[in-house]
Amino acid sequence: MRKIVLALFAVLILMNGAIANDGKKLNLLPLPVKVNVKGGAFKLDKDCQIVANEGLVKEAQKFVKQIKPALGYELGIVEGQTTNFGILLQYDNDLKSKYGKESYQLNIGNDLVKISVGGEEGAFYAFQTIRQLLPTKIYSRVKLPGETWEMSCAEILDYPRFEWRGYMLDVSRTFCDADYVKHTLDIMAEHKMNVFHWHLVDNNGWRIEIKKYPWLTDVGAWRMQPGYPQRGDTTRYGGYYTQEDIREIVAYAKDRHITILPEIDIPGHSCALIYAMPEFACKNANKPEYIFNFKDFPQRGKPFQKHEGTNAVCAGNDDVFPFFEGIVEELVDLFPCEYIHIGGDEVKKEWWEACPDCQKRMKDEHLESSDELQAYFIKRLEKIINKHGKYLMGWDEILEGGITKSSTIMSWRGNRGAIAAIENGQKTVVASNRGYYFQKDQTDNPLHPKKWPGMMTLKMAYEYQPIPTNLPKEKLDLVLGIQSALWTPFTNKPDLWDLAVYPRNFALCETAWIPVGEKNWEEFQNRVLNHQLRLAYEGVAYWREESVKVGSWNAKEVNRADKISIDISKQLSQAGKYLVVIDHTKGNAGLNIQNVSFVKDGKPVALDYHFGSTEEGKDLDRMYFIDLQYLDKGAQYELQIDAHSFNGDDCQGDVYLFQP
Ligand code: ACM
Ligand code: ZN
């Protein structure tokens, strides 16, 4: 009987846990720890003023700036301790000592929103939650007159599960400009993510200016355009961030409570480095010139990350270490992050095994294997990094061959690196390719752009358990947190990156934030559908499954008009980034596509001009991203596509629209 009572009690607690969190009803994401909705609503208008404790005024200013575009006005802010109306933002030492500086508590009444915070971070996150509590349109980038900005009265208590809630972007395979990095930071911050891991260096391009070694970027930042060699495009491709860019981005991130973790991947993944500085190649190594030599490029059109076992700098060359120290000196000056990530993954050791200098090093240092040579190399890097006041972080391969306990392990091959690290007493971040590698396929929808092999659906990402929760506390405490990654060899433009990352990063941020045992896939899906509308207003190109066929085309008619025109007035639901796919269904000819636009009352209002094509069994960039910043419900909208067939005019197909 006692057992039954206990079991019933347990069930009640579980049910209570599932029902009590009203954050589900309110579509909050990530879900706060505790939400209790009360009757009534708080109305935000021009007269609403924020009273903020000294030290929190800056956080209030950020919120005011975030919502100003939709409101069309700025809320007033005064420094102070108390008020009975509007918004009160105050420190709460009790909260800080219990739940840390990222914690916050909201008490929303009819006249007063009281925000208590553990620290500035908590204030920033409280405001992100308030933004989500307001109508979706608060995310609009343009003023929406006539809206009422109300939120439900509620009590909320919130703090994160993990201190490290990261996202890694590979800007080596594909480069992006500083504005896209800032956009990424904006969206991360809204989701209470706080580490941006910048994969700045890899085989395919060196993307950070190092003043001491200008040729790293003069040479290593450029290669042949990977996109369309079959179409004869042999233009130089690449780019890099100047130190000025980096300082600006680091400050931008700091403003959003995001730390930027820089990665210099070494000794492997170093073809760009070796091409720029061939003196660091092993003796007798065939240098990886073909990636960078645009005139003579035997791999044209093939994936450009294949190197047949040749990607490592020489581990027997003593000059490598002072060279690396020169880089570290500049990194320390640029990045406040306490870690420097040195990669250390997938080191191809064939060169080392054939190199007299590497072999001599092994003999001199009594190293039994090339794994031990790698560990020797990493330990020397660690000494340099420690000397400059930072800690070394590396991918889980650095565990091989023996490594110091002071290094921190980023586990990418599932979580086995993390488990090994904590067994070893080392700190770790779980950045698993089993849960959080978002360049993998997310759907079998044939309209989705082509990507890497492998499947990682939103559900898989959401349900992935980064670390067994039944480990002893002192081991779990070594898990700093979790991180997702986007590797970019097959997605050649930032709109596609957003499409790959959202909504899957919602799964990551929620796992990183909410208490263990609170996740529920069925319920999460509903919240995602609502939450996506917020991202639409911001112009984020997220993936969604549902599309509508808005029209069909036939090459003969298309050629006569040089255009496809479709009335879509009835299809448009809200402002946001629409996806348009032009699909080929029949015929031997193919269709070239360019300048896909929304035309409002005869005037173009949004455009994606890139070149694409569709033909039997072969498509090239045939998804278009149309950013409609404002939807005028009374107007007439037409979808216009510049198009013309090739290889004759025997083909036809359909046009699909993905709405927010
Ligand atoms: C990795 O995916 N090579 C870290
Ligand atoms: Zn060597």
XYZ file of C-alpha atoms and ligand atoms in Angstrom:
665
model
C 0.000 0.000 0.000
C 2.750 2.373 0.958
C 4.403 1.654 -2.385
C 1.194 2.431 -4.246
C 0.762 5.699 -2.370
C 4.341 6.639 -3.119
C 3.924 5.742 -6.776
C 0.730 7.795 -6.975
C 2.501 10.654 -5.319
C 5.323 10.398 -7.869
C 2.824 10.392 -10.742
C 1.103 13.454 -9.273
C 4.417 15.273 -8.981
C 5.266 14.393 -12.569
C 1.849 15.479 -13.798
C 2.083 18.598 -11.765
C 5.480 19.308 -13.318
C 4.047 18.831 -16.781
C 0.985 20.989 -16.202
C 2.283 23.699 -13.918
C 4.666 25.326 -16.357
C 2.442 27.826 -18.145
C 5.414 28.809 -20.309
C 4.098 26.120 -22.664
C 0.788 27.960 -23.100
C 2.683 31.194 -23.620
C 4.945 29.693 -26.289
C 8.131 30.603 -24.454
C 11.315 29.123 -25.886
C 13.499 28.042 -24.204
C 10.933 27.161 -21.591
C 11.575 28.985 -18.297
C 12.023 26.906 -15.157
C 8.728 28.051 -13.575
C 5.840 29.993 -15.085
C 2.541 30.712 -13.388
C -0.027 32.708 -15.359
C -2.362 34.930 -13.373
C -5.469 36.800 -14.542
C -5.204 40.160 -16.274
C -2.667 41.795 -18.526
C 0.021 44.448 -18.506
C -0.195 46.968 -21.309
C 2.993 48.455 -22.680
C 2.609 51.891 -24.256
C 4.343 55.237 -24.738
C 3.833 56.199 -21.083
C 5.529 53.074 -19.781
C 8.838 53.907 -18.139
C 11.631 51.606 -16.990
C 13.131 52.314 -13.579
C 16.459 50.479 -13.387
C 19.061 50.072 -10.645
C 22.424 51.616 -11.342
C 24.357 49.080 -13.401
C 21.230 47.752 -15.113
C 20.357 50.863 -17.126
C 22.418 49.514 -20.029
C 20.348 46.320 -20.115
C 17.143 48.372 -20.180
C 18.558 50.413 -23.064
C 19.223 47.260 -25.073
C 15.603 46.150 -24.628
C 14.284 49.567 -25.610
C 16.414 49.413 -28.748
C 15.279 45.873 -29.588
C 11.569 46.724 -29.546
C 11.775 50.242 -30.934
C 11.406 49.266 -34.626
C 8.012 47.604 -34.036
C 6.783 50.199 -31.521
C 7.974 53.203 -33.457
C 8.981 54.928 -30.203
C 11.421 54.501 -27.327
C 10.364 53.705 -23.786
C 11.818 56.090 -21.215
C 14.457 54.879 -18.751
C 15.422 56.382 -15.394
C 17.891 55.174 -12.834
C 16.208 54.377 -9.531
C 15.210 51.894 -6.847
C 11.461 51.755 -6.872
C 8.218 52.534 -8.694
C 4.581 51.453 -8.605
C 3.981 51.722 -12.349
C 5.707 50.599 -15.504
C 8.778 48.370 -15.323
C 11.115 48.044 -12.336
C 14.480 46.375 -12.949
C 16.453 45.510 -9.832
C 19.297 43.366 -8.561
C 18.425 40.522 -6.207
C 21.385 39.126 -4.272
C 19.340 36.266 -2.941
C 18.546 35.145 -6.475
C 22.201 35.531 -7.439
C 23.429 33.374 -4.575
C 20.802 30.698 -5.253
C 20.783 30.564 -9.064
C 23.638 32.709 -10.361
C 24.007 35.890 -12.362
C 22.039 34.560 -15.336
C 18.911 34.063 -13.246
C 15.872 36.317 -13.181
C 12.409 36.529 -11.731
C 9.445 38.284 -13.320
C 6.390 39.446 -11.496
C 3.991 40.871 -14.052
C 0.982 42.676 -12.621
C -1.608 44.959 -14.221
C 0.344 48.130 -13.462
C 3.866 46.995 -12.687
C 6.368 44.536 -14.157
C 8.915 43.762 -11.479
C 12.131 42.207 -12.806
C 14.571 40.871 -10.231
C 17.902 39.653 -11.540
C 21.010 37.820 -10.384
C 23.158 40.025 -12.650
C 23.272 41.883 -15.961
C 22.959 38.581 -17.836
C 19.748 37.810 -15.961
C 18.387 41.232 -16.925
C 19.174 40.600 -20.586
C 17.442 37.204 -20.467
C 14.436 38.577 -18.567
C 13.906 41.079 -21.372
C 14.138 38.315 -23.982
C 11.356 36.510 -22.132
C 9.295 39.715 -21.980
C 9.725 40.108 -25.727
C 8.327 36.608 -26.176
C 5.414 37.408 -23.849
C 4.403 40.374 -26.016
C 2.540 39.780 -29.311
C 4.666 38.125 -32.014
C 4.738 41.335 -34.036
C 7.049 42.916 -31.467
C 9.822 41.247 -33.540
C 8.900 43.289 -36.615
C 11.684 45.324 -38.185
C 9.249 48.015 -39.253
C 6.765 50.093 -37.285
C 3.326 48.519 -36.959
C 0.826 51.253 -36.193
C -2.381 50.449 -34.347
C -1.037 47.433 -32.461
C -1.755 46.883 -28.769
C 1.232 45.606 -26.830
C -0.133 43.493 -23.981
C 1.204 40.550 -22.022
C -0.431 38.211 -19.514
C 0.139 38.814 -15.842
C 2.426 36.041 -14.635
C 5.143 34.980 -12.231
C 8.298 33.519 -13.719
C 11.468 32.119 -12.178
C 14.266 31.198 -14.538
C 17.917 30.136 -14.706
C 19.937 27.859 -17.021
C 20.897 24.206 -16.663
C 24.303 24.712 -18.326
C 26.733 27.625 -18.196
C 27.925 26.876 -21.774
C 25.237 27.160 -24.457
C 27.194 27.302 -27.655
C 27.015 27.365 -31.417
C 29.937 26.847 -33.801
C 30.108 28.314 -37.277
C 32.662 27.167 -39.865
C 33.645 30.275 -41.832
C 36.603 28.535 -43.490
C 34.740 26.323 -45.977
C 32.376 29.188 -46.718
C 33.100 32.747 -45.665
C 30.497 35.211 -44.431
C 30.704 38.919 -43.785
C 30.684 40.621 -40.396
C 26.999 41.514 -40.743
C 26.003 37.879 -40.963
C 28.081 37.090 -37.876
C 26.234 39.857 -36.033
C 22.903 38.507 -37.226
C 23.932 35.105 -35.862
C 24.832 36.661 -32.513
C 21.490 38.474 -32.363
C 19.520 35.287 -32.854
C 21.697 33.333 -30.419
C 21.238 35.968 -27.723
C 17.463 35.930 -28.102
C 17.616 32.226 -27.348
C 19.792 32.770 -24.278
C 22.808 31.142 -25.930
C 26.125 32.509 -24.759
C 29.161 31.045 -26.578
C 29.927 31.639 -30.245
C 32.651 29.249 -31.357
C 34.275 30.824 -34.400
C 35.929 28.156 -36.545
C 38.257 30.663 -38.211
C 40.820 28.385 -39.765
C 40.736 25.143 -41.691
C 42.122 23.508 -44.835
C 39.935 25.643 -47.024
C 40.788 29.142 -45.908
C 42.493 31.210 -43.207
C 39.993 33.844 -42.082
C 41.641 35.906 -39.349
C 44.150 38.676 -39.916
C 47.377 38.013 -38.022
C 49.452 41.165 -38.286
C 52.729 39.384 -37.654
C 52.149 36.956 -40.560
C 50.215 38.840 -43.270
C 50.639 36.074 -45.824
C 48.333 33.813 -43.793
C 45.489 35.884 -45.193
C 47.184 37.362 -48.282
C 47.571 33.821 -49.550
C 45.608 31.458 -47.292
C 42.291 33.321 -47.376
C 41.779 32.765 -51.106
C 41.059 29.798 -53.308
C 39.192 28.972 -56.476
C 35.456 29.624 -56.254
C 34.014 26.328 -55.091
C 30.554 26.945 -56.448
C 30.170 26.337 -60.104
C 33.350 25.303 -61.896
C 31.223 23.257 -64.282
C 29.882 26.594 -65.474
C 33.376 27.926 -66.047
C 33.587 30.125 -62.977
C 37.215 30.159 -61.914
C 37.138 33.417 -59.976
C 39.009 33.758 -56.751
C 36.908 32.946 -53.681
C 37.521 33.900 -50.070
C 37.847 36.664 -47.542
C 38.906 37.222 -43.968
C 38.138 39.305 -40.898
C 40.487 42.183 -40.162
C 41.419 42.715 -36.538
C 39.200 45.769 -36.615
C 36.261 43.580 -37.735
C 37.049 41.150 -34.952
C 37.197 43.793 -32.242
C 33.858 45.126 -33.383
C 32.269 41.677 -33.428
C 33.687 40.729 -30.024
C 32.224 43.937 -28.555
C 28.903 43.251 -30.283
C 28.860 39.772 -28.757
C 29.781 41.051 -25.298
C 26.860 43.452 -25.442
C 24.662 40.371 -25.867
C 26.437 38.415 -23.127
C 28.064 36.114 -25.666
C 31.669 35.020 -25.372
C 33.507 34.345 -28.615
C 35.710 31.269 -28.595
C 38.322 31.502 -31.393
C 39.547 28.288 -33.013
C 42.877 27.931 -34.799
C 42.747 24.323 -35.987
C 46.230 22.819 -35.801
C 48.243 20.592 -36.396
C 45.696 19.003 -38.800
C 43.222 20.824 -41.053
C 46.158 23.081 -41.901
C 46.301 23.161 -45.709
C 45.601 26.900 -45.881
C 48.351 27.535 -43.350
C 50.802 25.284 -45.187
C 50.000 26.796 -48.536
C 50.685 30.257 -47.085
C 53.741 29.121 -45.111
C 55.239 26.070 -46.846
C 58.188 26.067 -44.433
C 55.883 24.390 -41.907
C 55.143 21.395 -44.116
C 56.874 18.093 -43.433
C 59.925 17.284 -45.522
C 58.983 15.520 -48.765
C 55.321 16.394 -48.304
C 53.422 17.046 -51.490
C 52.025 20.423 -50.652
C 48.292 20.943 -50.913
C 48.613 23.570 -53.605
C 45.774 22.231 -55.664
C 43.158 23.687 -53.373
C 44.483 27.157 -53.785
C 45.995 27.163 -57.241
C 43.141 28.408 -59.368
C 44.809 27.889 -62.737
C 45.515 24.227 -62.276
C 42.844 22.693 -60.124
C 42.485 18.969 -60.660
C 39.609 18.698 -58.154
C 37.371 21.182 -59.946
C 33.741 20.704 -59.038
C 34.469 18.066 -56.431
C 34.006 18.650 -52.735
C 37.026 20.681 -51.846
C 37.918 19.279 -48.480
C 39.524 16.041 -49.671
C 43.239 15.892 -49.126
C 44.240 12.246 -49.245
C 45.977 12.148 -45.904
C 47.784 15.423 -46.151
C 46.729 18.138 -43.750
C 49.221 18.487 -40.870
C 52.026 20.917 -40.101
C 55.354 19.341 -39.232
C 55.592 18.218 -35.611
C 59.372 17.954 -35.891
C 59.944 21.584 -36.805
C 60.807 23.708 -33.767
C 59.953 26.918 -35.586
C 56.268 25.966 -35.519
C 55.998 26.779 -31.810
C 57.286 30.373 -31.790
C 55.176 30.908 -34.908
C 52.128 29.637 -33.007
C 53.034 31.862 -30.061
C 53.004 34.857 -32.401
C 49.407 33.977 -33.268
C 48.450 33.443 -29.623
C 49.832 36.865 -28.687
C 47.421 38.473 -31.134
C 44.482 36.242 -30.137
C 44.930 37.153 -26.477
C 44.703 40.782 -27.417
C 41.547 40.260 -29.481
C 39.478 37.726 -27.557
C 38.600 38.023 -23.841
C 37.492 34.344 -23.795
C 39.439 32.320 -21.215
C 39.912 29.511 -23.759
C 41.750 29.211 -27.054
C 40.504 26.282 -29.153
C 43.338 24.618 -31.055
C 41.254 22.077 -32.965
C 43.481 19.023 -32.867
C 40.909 16.899 -34.721
C 41.394 14.497 -37.625
C 45.153 14.930 -37.888
C 46.285 12.981 -40.935
C 49.562 11.461 -39.861
C 50.893 10.053 -43.142
C 53.232 13.010 -43.598
C 54.532 12.678 -40.066
C 55.235 8.992 -40.621
C 57.305 9.767 -43.730
C 59.067 12.874 -42.391
C 62.643 12.627 -41.054
C 62.113 15.587 -38.719
C 58.937 14.115 -37.230
C 60.644 10.744 -36.864
C 63.633 12.346 -35.185
C 61.308 14.117 -32.745
C 59.673 10.815 -31.840
C 63.059 9.226 -31.231
C 64.397 12.161 -29.183
C 61.268 12.395 -27.049
C 60.801 8.607 -26.734
C 57.394 8.735 -28.368
C 56.010 5.347 -29.344
C 53.354 6.343 -31.849
C 52.149 9.226 -33.976
C 49.279 9.620 -31.460
C 51.927 10.312 -28.837
C 53.601 12.736 -31.216
C 50.285 14.530 -31.496
C 49.940 14.661 -27.697
C 53.498 16.030 -27.489
C 52.598 18.725 -30.012
C 49.380 19.708 -28.199
C 51.140 19.832 -24.827
C 53.642 22.316 -26.225
C 50.798 24.431 -27.559
C 49.144 24.250 -24.156
C 52.263 25.591 -22.441
C 52.242 28.570 -24.802
C 48.535 29.199 -24.244
C 48.868 28.905 -20.453
C 51.870 31.236 -20.496
C 49.569 33.871 -21.988
C 46.935 33.366 -19.295
C 44.482 31.216 -21.252
C 43.308 27.588 -21.194
C 43.536 25.166 -24.081
C 40.419 23.619 -25.534
C 40.470 20.990 -28.282
C 38.330 18.417 -30.077
C 38.212 15.009 -28.418
C 41.105 13.581 -30.469
C 43.464 15.451 -28.152
C 42.697 12.828 -25.511
C 44.625 10.334 -27.630
C 48.232 9.778 -26.768
C 47.913 11.364 -23.319
C 47.057 14.942 -22.491
C 47.219 17.225 -19.459
C 44.187 17.460 -17.200
C 44.141 21.223 -17.458
C 42.931 21.081 -21.066
C 39.213 21.118 -21.824
C 37.694 18.641 -24.241
C 35.076 19.425 -26.849
C 33.421 16.112 -27.645
C 32.269 15.838 -31.254
C 32.365 12.073 -31.891
C 29.154 11.531 -29.976
C 29.635 12.116 -26.265
C 32.324 9.490 -25.756
C 35.010 12.171 -25.629
C 33.007 13.902 -22.906
C 32.645 10.696 -20.909
C 36.372 9.975 -21.255
C 37.185 13.557 -20.264
C 35.156 13.513 -17.067
C 36.530 10.080 -16.163
C 39.908 11.758 -16.510
C 38.852 14.727 -14.356
C 38.799 17.126 -17.324
C 36.182 19.724 -18.159
C 34.165 19.148 -21.294
C 31.608 20.556 -23.719
C 29.332 18.164 -25.612
C 29.239 19.249 -29.272
C 28.104 15.875 -30.520
C 27.770 14.922 -34.185
C 25.003 12.567 -32.975
C 22.850 15.396 -31.695
C 24.021 18.767 -32.795
C 25.683 18.711 -36.251
C 23.237 20.804 -38.204
C 24.741 20.565 -41.683
C 23.212 17.074 -41.800
C 19.872 16.436 -43.471
C 16.886 17.562 -41.433
C 14.112 16.167 -43.636
C 13.422 13.923 -46.604
C 11.332 16.666 -48.211
C 12.512 16.759 -51.865
C 12.134 20.546 -51.951
C 14.820 20.997 -49.280
C 18.220 22.022 -50.719
C 20.837 19.301 -51.007
C 23.108 18.875 -48.013
C 25.545 16.500 -46.388
C 24.693 12.902 -45.922
C 23.463 11.812 -42.536
C 20.148 12.581 -40.847
C 19.563 14.896 -37.932
C 15.903 15.808 -37.630
C 14.599 18.393 -35.180
C 13.191 15.512 -33.130
C 16.561 13.755 -33.012
C 18.235 16.964 -31.898
C 15.564 17.601 -29.277
C 15.598 14.112 -27.842
C 19.372 13.722 -27.819
C 20.689 13.242 -24.276
C 24.068 14.958 -24.200
C 25.247 13.252 -21.030
C 23.868 10.500 -18.789
C 22.220 12.292 -15.869
C 22.848 9.535 -13.342
C 26.577 10.226 -13.022
C 27.929 11.481 -9.689
C 27.576 15.224 -9.189
C 31.320 15.932 -9.162
C 31.529 14.368 -12.647
C 28.462 16.160 -14.000
C 29.946 19.406 -12.731
C 32.789 18.925 -15.243
C 30.278 19.210 -18.098
C 30.321 22.903 -18.918
C 27.489 22.534 -21.374
C 26.487 21.755 -24.925
C 27.035 23.186 -28.373
C 25.749 22.847 -31.909
C 27.805 23.180 -35.087
C 27.380 24.164 -38.698
C 30.107 22.958 -41.074
C 29.783 24.725 -44.404
C 31.281 22.798 -47.328
C 27.931 22.198 -49.014
C 25.935 25.247 -48.044
C 27.388 28.131 -49.937
C 25.431 31.079 -48.615
C 24.229 32.425 -45.292
C 20.477 32.142 -46.023
C 21.069 28.411 -46.315
C 22.912 28.499 -43.001
C 19.868 29.950 -41.246
C 17.783 27.296 -42.948
C 20.104 24.574 -41.654
C 20.310 25.915 -38.131
C 16.700 26.894 -37.438
C 14.649 25.410 -35.978
C 17.256 22.882 -34.812
C 19.090 25.371 -32.617
C 15.824 25.742 -30.667
C 16.315 22.121 -29.599
C 19.870 22.887 -28.516
C 18.969 26.012 -26.555
C 16.097 24.343 -24.780
C 18.217 21.333 -23.796
C 20.908 23.714 -22.556
C 18.444 25.756 -20.540
C 15.609 23.799 -18.950
C 15.960 21.396 -16.027
C 16.595 17.714 -16.741
C 13.377 15.766 -17.275
C 11.285 18.731 -18.434
C 11.536 18.079 -22.173
C 8.465 16.895 -24.052
C 8.698 16.507 -27.827
C 4.955 16.687 -28.612
C 4.529 19.870 -26.699
C 7.810 21.391 -27.968
C 6.696 21.038 -31.606
C 3.684 23.265 -31.006
C 5.821 25.876 -29.372
C 8.274 25.770 -32.294
C 5.493 26.504 -34.794
C 4.527 29.630 -32.881
C 8.051 30.660 -32.070
C 9.063 30.527 -35.731
C 6.672 33.370 -36.490
C 8.854 35.585 -34.319
C 11.909 34.672 -36.381
C 9.950 35.333 -39.545
C 9.373 38.927 -38.470
C 13.115 39.239 -37.962
C 13.906 37.921 -41.442
C 15.399 34.558 -40.493
C 15.167 31.865 -43.153
C 14.207 28.848 -41.070
C 13.182 25.452 -42.426
C 9.511 24.514 -42.369
C 7.880 21.405 -43.829
C 4.638 22.841 -45.169
C 4.546 24.499 -48.566
C 1.830 25.425 -51.063
C 1.960 24.925 -54.795
C 1.181 28.427 -56.046
C 1.466 27.789 -59.759
C 2.835 25.737 -62.639
C 5.068 26.643 -65.573
C 5.729 25.451 -69.090
C 9.012 26.430 -70.799
C 7.331 27.479 -74.071
C 5.181 30.062 -72.290
C 8.009 31.056 -69.966
C 10.318 31.702 -72.932
C 7.721 33.844 -74.684
C 7.451 36.100 -71.630
C 11.005 35.534 -70.295
C 9.195 35.307 -66.987
C 6.952 33.349 -64.688
C 4.263 35.532 -63.021
C 1.913 34.246 -60.328
C -0.678 36.130 -58.264
C 0.074 35.289 -54.626
C -2.047 37.967 -52.874
C -4.133 35.325 -51.117
C -1.123 33.248 -50.060
C 0.794 35.716 -47.952
C 0.162 35.371 -44.223
C 2.588 37.767 -42.485
C 5.857 39.612 -42.957
C 8.916 37.388 -43.027
C 11.310 35.404 -45.106
C 9.431 33.338 -47.669
C 11.068 30.397 -49.425
C 10.314 29.851 -53.097
C 11.257 26.645 -54.917
C 11.005 26.245 -58.678
C 10.570 22.557 -59.413
C 11.065 20.670 -62.700
C 8.598 17.820 -63.192
C 8.775 16.813 -66.858
C 10.783 17.124 -70.093
C 14.384 16.997 -71.339
C 15.059 20.721 -71.272
C 16.054 22.648 -68.156
C 15.198 26.061 -66.773
C 17.613 28.839 -65.857
C 16.294 31.077 -63.078
C 17.210 34.497 -61.753
C 15.666 37.544 -60.017
C 12.856 35.988 -58.014
C 10.804 38.824 -56.585
C 7.588 39.822 -54.836
C 5.924 42.664 -56.700
C 3.360 44.748 -54.802
C 0.843 46.742 -56.844
C 3.275 46.672 -59.762
C 6.406 47.628 -57.781
C 9.124 45.138 -56.687
C 9.371 45.057 -52.872
C 11.613 42.046 -52.181
C 14.118 40.181 -54.332
C 16.576 37.295 -54.397
C 18.582 37.749 -57.589
C 20.919 34.738 -57.469
C 21.366 32.393 -60.426
C 19.815 28.928 -60.226
C 18.511 26.172 -62.457
C 16.337 23.099 -62.459
C 16.333 20.099 -64.779
C 15.658 16.367 -64.662
C 17.557 14.888 -61.727
C 19.675 17.996 -61.246
C 19.075 21.262 -59.481
C 21.311 24.178 -58.720
C 20.378 26.643 -55.975
C 16.740 26.607 -56.944
C 15.523 27.759 -53.528
C 14.977 31.520 -53.246
C 14.686 33.596 -50.073
C 12.301 36.516 -50.299
C 12.432 38.842 -47.332
C 9.127 40.673 -47.039
C 9.678 43.192 -44.246
C 6.100 44.408 -44.236
C 2.872 42.835 -45.493
C 0.160 45.182 -46.695
C -2.929 43.004 -46.382
C -5.010 45.058 -48.840
C -2.458 45.076 -51.666
C -2.009 42.841 -54.706
C 1.186 40.749 -54.669
C 2.703 38.906 -57.594
C 5.588 36.437 -57.590
C 7.827 37.159 -60.591
C 10.666 34.929 -61.748
C 13.038 35.720 -64.628
C 13.470 32.414 -66.427
C 14.414 30.856 -69.748
C 14.896 27.267 -70.793
C 18.106 25.596 -71.985
C 18.581 22.452 -74.145
C 15.326 23.255 -75.983
C 11.964 24.154 -74.528
C 10.531 20.773 -73.656
C 9.996 21.069 -69.915
C 7.490 22.087 -67.289
C 7.113 22.200 -63.540
C 5.637 23.810 -60.456
C 6.353 26.686 -58.111
C 6.148 26.202 -54.348
C 5.907 28.807 -51.615
C 6.866 28.198 -47.983
C 5.131 30.755 -45.788
C 6.229 31.783 -42.302
C 35.077 17.789 -36.472
O 33.915 17.620 -36.870
N 36.102 17.365 -37.200
C 35.370 18.444 -35.225
Zn 57.406 16.567 -40.174
